[in-house]
Coordinates of C-alpha atoms in Angstrom, one line a residue:
X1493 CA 0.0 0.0 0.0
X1494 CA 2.9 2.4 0.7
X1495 CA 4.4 1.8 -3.0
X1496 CA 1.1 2.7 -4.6
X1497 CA 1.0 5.6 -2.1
X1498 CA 4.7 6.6 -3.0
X1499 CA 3.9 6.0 -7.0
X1500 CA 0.8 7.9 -6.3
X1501 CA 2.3 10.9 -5.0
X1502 CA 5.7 11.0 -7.7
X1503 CA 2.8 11.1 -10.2
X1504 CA 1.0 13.9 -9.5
X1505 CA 4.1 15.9 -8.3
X1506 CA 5.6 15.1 -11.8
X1507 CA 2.3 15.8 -13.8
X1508 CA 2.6 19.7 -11.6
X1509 CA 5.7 20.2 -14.1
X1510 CA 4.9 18.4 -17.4
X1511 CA 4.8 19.9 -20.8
X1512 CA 3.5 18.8 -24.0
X1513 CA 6.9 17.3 -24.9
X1514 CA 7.6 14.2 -26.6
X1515 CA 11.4 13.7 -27.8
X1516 CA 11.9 11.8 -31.0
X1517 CA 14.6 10.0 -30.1
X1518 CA 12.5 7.7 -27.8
X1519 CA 10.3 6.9 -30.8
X1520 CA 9.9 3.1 -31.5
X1521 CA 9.6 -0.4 -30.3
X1522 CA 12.2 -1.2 -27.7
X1523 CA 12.7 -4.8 -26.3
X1524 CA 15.8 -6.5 -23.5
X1525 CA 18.5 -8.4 -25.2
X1526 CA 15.6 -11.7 -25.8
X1527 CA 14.2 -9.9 -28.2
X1528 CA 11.1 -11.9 -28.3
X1529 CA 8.5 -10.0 -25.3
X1530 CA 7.5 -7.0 -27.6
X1531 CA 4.7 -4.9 -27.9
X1532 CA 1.8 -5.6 -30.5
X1533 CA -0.8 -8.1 -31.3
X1534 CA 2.1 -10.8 -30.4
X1535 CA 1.6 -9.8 -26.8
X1536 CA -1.9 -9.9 -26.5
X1537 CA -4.7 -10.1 -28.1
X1538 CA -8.0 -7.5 -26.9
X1539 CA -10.8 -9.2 -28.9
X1540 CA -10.4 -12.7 -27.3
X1541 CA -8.5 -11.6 -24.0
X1542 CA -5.5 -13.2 -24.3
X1543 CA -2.3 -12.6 -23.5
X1544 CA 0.2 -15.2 -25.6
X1545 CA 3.0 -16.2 -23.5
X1546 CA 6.5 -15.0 -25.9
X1547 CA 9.1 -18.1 -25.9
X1548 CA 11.7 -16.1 -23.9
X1549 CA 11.3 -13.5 -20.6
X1550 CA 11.9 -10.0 -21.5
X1551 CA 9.9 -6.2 -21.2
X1552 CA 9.1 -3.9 -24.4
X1553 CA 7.9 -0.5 -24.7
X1554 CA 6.8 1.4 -27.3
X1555 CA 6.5 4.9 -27.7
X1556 CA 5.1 7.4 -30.6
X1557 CA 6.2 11.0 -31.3
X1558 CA 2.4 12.4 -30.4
X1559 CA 2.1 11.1 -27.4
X1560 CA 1.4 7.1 -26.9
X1561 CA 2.9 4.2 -25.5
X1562 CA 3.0 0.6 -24.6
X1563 CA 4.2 -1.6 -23.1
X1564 CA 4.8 -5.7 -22.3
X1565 CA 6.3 -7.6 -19.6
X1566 CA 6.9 -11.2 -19.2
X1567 CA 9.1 -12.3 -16.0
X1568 CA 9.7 -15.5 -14.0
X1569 CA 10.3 -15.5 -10.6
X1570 CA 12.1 -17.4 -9.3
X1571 CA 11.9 -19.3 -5.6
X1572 CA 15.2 -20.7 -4.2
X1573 CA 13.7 -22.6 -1.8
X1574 CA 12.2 -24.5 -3.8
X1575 CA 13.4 -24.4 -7.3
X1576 CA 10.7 -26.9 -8.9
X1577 CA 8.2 -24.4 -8.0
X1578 CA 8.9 -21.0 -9.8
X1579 CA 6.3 -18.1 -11.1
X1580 CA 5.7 -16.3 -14.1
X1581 CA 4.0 -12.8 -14.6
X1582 CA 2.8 -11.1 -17.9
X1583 CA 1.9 -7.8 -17.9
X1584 CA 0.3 -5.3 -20.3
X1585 CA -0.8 -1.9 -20.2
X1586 CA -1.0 1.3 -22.5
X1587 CA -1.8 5.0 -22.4
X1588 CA -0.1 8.3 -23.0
X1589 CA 3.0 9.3 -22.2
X1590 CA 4.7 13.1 -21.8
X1591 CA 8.5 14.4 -20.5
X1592 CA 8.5 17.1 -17.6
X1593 CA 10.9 19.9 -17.2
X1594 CA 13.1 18.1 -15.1
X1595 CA 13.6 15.6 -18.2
X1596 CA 11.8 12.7 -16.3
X1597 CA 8.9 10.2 -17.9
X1598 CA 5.2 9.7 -16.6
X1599 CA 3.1 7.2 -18.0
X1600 CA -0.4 7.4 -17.5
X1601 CA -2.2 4.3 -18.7
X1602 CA -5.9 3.1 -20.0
X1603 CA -6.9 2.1 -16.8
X1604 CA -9.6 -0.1 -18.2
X1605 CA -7.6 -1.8 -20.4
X1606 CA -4.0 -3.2 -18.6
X1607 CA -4.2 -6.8 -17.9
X1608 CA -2.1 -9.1 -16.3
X1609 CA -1.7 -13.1 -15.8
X1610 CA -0.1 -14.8 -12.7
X1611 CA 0.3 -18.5 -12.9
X1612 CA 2.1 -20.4 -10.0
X1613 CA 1.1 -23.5 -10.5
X1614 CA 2.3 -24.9 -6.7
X1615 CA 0.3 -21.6 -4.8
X1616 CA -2.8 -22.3 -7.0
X1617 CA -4.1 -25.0 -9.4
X1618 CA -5.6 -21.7 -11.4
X1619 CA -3.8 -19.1 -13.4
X1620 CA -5.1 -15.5 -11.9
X1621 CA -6.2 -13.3 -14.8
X1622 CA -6.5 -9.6 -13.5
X1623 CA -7.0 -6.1 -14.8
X1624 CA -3.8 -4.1 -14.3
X1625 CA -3.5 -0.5 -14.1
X1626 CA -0.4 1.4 -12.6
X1627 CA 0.8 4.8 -13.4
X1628 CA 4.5 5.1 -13.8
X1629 CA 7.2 7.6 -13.9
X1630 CA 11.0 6.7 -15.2
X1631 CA 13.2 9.2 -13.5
X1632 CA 15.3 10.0 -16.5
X1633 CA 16.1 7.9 -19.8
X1634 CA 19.3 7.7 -22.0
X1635 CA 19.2 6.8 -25.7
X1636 CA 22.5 6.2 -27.6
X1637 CA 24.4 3.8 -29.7
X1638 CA 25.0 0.4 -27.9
X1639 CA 29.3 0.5 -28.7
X1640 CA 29.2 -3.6 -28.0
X1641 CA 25.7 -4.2 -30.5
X1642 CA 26.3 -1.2 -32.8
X1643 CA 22.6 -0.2 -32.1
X1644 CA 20.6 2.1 -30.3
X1645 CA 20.0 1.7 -26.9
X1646 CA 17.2 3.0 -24.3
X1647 CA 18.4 2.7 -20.7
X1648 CA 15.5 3.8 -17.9
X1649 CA 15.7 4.7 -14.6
X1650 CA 12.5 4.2 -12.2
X1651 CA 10.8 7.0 -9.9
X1652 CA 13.4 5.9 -7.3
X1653 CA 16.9 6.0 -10.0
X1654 CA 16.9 2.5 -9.9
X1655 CA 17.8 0.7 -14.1
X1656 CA 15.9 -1.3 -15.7
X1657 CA 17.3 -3.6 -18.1
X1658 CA 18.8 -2.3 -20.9
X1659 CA 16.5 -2.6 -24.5
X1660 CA 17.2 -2.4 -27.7
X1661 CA 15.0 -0.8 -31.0
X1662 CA 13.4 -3.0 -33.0
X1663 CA 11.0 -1.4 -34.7
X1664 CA 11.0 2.1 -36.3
X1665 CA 8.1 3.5 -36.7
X1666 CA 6.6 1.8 -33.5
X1667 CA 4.5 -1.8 -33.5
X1668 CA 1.7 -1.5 -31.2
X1669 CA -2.2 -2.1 -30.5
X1670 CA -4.4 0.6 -31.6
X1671 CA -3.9 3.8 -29.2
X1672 CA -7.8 4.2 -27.9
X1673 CA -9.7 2.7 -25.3
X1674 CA -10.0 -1.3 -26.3
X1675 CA -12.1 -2.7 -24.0
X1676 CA -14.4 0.4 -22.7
X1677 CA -16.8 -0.5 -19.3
X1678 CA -19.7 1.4 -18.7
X1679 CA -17.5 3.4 -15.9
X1680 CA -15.5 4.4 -19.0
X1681 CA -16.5 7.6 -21.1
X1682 CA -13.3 8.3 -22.5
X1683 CA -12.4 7.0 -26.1
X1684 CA -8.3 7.1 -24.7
X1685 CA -5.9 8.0 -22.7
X1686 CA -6.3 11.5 -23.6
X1687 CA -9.2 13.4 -22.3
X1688 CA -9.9 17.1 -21.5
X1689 CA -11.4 15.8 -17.9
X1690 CA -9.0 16.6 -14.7
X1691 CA -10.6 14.3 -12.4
X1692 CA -8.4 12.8 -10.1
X1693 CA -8.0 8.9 -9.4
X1694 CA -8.6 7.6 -6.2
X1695 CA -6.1 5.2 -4.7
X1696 CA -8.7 2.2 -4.9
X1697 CA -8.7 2.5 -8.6
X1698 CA -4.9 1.4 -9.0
X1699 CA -5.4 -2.0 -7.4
X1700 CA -6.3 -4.7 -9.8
X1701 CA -9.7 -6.1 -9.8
X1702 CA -8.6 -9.9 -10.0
X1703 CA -10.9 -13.1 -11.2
X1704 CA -9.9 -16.5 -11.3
X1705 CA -9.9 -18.4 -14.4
X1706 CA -10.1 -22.1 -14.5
X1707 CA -7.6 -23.3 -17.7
X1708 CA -10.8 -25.3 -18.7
X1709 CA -12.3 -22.1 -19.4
X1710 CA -15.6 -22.9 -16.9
X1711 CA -15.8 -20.7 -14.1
X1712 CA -18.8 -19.3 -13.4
X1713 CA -19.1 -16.1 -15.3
X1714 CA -16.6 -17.0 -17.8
X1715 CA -18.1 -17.7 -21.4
X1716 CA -15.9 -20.9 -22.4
X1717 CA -15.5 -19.5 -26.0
X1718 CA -14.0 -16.6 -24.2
X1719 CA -10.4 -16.8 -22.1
X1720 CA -8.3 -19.7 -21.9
X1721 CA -4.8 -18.7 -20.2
X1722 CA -2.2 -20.9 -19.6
X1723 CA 2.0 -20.0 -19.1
X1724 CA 3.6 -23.1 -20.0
X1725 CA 4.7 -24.3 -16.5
X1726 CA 8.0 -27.0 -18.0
X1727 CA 9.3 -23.5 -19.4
X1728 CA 8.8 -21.7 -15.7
X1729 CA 10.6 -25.3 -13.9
X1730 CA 13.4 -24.5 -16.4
X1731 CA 13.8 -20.6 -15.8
X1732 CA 13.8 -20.7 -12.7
X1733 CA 15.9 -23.8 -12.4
X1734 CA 18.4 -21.6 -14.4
X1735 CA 18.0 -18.5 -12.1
X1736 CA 18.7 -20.9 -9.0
X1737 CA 21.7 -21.7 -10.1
X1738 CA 23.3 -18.4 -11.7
X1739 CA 22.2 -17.1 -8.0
X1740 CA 24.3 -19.8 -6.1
X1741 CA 27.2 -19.4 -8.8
X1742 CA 27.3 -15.6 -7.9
X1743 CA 27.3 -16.4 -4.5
X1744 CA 29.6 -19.4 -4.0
X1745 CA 32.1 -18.1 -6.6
X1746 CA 34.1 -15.1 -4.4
X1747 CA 33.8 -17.5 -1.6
X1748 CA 35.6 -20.3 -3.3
X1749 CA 38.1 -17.7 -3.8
X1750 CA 38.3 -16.4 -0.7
X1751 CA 36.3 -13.2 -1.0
X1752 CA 34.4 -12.3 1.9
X1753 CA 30.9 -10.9 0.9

């Protein structure tokens, strides 16, 4: 609750100082080294609610030069003490996007239209299927010529300075889902992201509204020609296998050579 509340607060002291700008350079599809989580229909689908699981972990964004973005996340978690029982996470959202004074990012989703998919298959026998909607701000960004790839590079910094993995352009103009509102609720006038009304959100409205979904598609409520979501669980055993043992590698490796950590 106190991250939402800290989020919360850089927001709305970073939308104080934000100006129509939108620099060029940042325009295009950006992915982490995998190259295979990007943005686009490839990510998710709107019409049948799906979000298609990308044979590799990675995050993408997308921005355009008027104002939009997007963006994709796939991770695995990983659970050391017991590596046979690892999680994965997809997330999308999309919305607008501006640069304040002070050079930083803020993000402003859809809030009716981020979703995100939890599957740990030994916590529950279900994958969770949930609406997703969080604000962001990226404290500052960097966008240059990768001297190792020979290719531009975006590096961003969260609201607190902290990097995110470095990605990579891939597409030039941008590949993304349409930029309106794609699955509007009654409790949604706007057609976008972009709307003339300076209502505020309450706090309540950035926590997910979750629903379990059986992967036989029949829970009550749930049309079975409509979601069927499923991370491929062999693939999460393997990742997080593999992130198991990188971690005891970084940490047995100084000690074998007598480095005290």
């Amino acid at each position: 609750m106190l991250l939402y509340s800290s989020l919360a607060a850089a927001v709305a002291l970073a939308g104080q100082a934000a100006a129509d700008t939108w620099p060029t350079n940042l325009v295009g599809t950006w992915s982490t080294k995998s190259n295979q989580t990007l943005t686009g229909p490839g990510f998710y689908d709107p019409l049948n609610e799906n979000l298609i699981e990308p044979s590799r972990t990675g995050i993408s964004y997308s921005f355009t030069q008027d104002g939009y973005y997007e963006e994709a996340y796939y991770r695995a978690v990983s659970n050391p003490q017991n590596p046979s029982c690892p999680s994965g996470i997809m997330q999308w959202q999309h919305g607008s996007w501006v640069m304040n004074t002070t050079g930083s990012l803020i993000l402003t989703p859809i809030a009716v239209d981020g979703r995100q998919l939890l599957s740990s298959p030994c916590q529950y026998k279900n994958s969770v299927y949930t609406r997703y909607n969080q604000s962001e701000v990226m404290a500052s960004y960097a966008v240059y010529t990768d001297p190792y790839h020979n290719i531009p590079r975006l590096d961003l910094h969260k609201f607190d300075k902290a990097p995110m993995n470095p990605m990579y352009l891939v597409f030039s103009p941008p590949q993304m889902l349409p930029t309106t509102t794609l699955n509007p609720t009654t409790a949604s006038a706007t057609a976008g992201a972009k709307s003339t009304s300076k209502a505020k959100r309450s706090l309540d409205s950035e926590i997910p509204l979750s629903w379990k979904l059986k992967l036989d598609g029949k829970d009550a409520g749930v049309e079975e020609a409509g979601v069927v979501h499923h991370i491929n669980a062999d693939r999460l055993w393997w990742l997080g296998l593999g992130l198991t043992g990188v971690g005891g590698l970084l940490y047995l490796g100084p000690r074998r050579m007598g480095v005290s950590l």
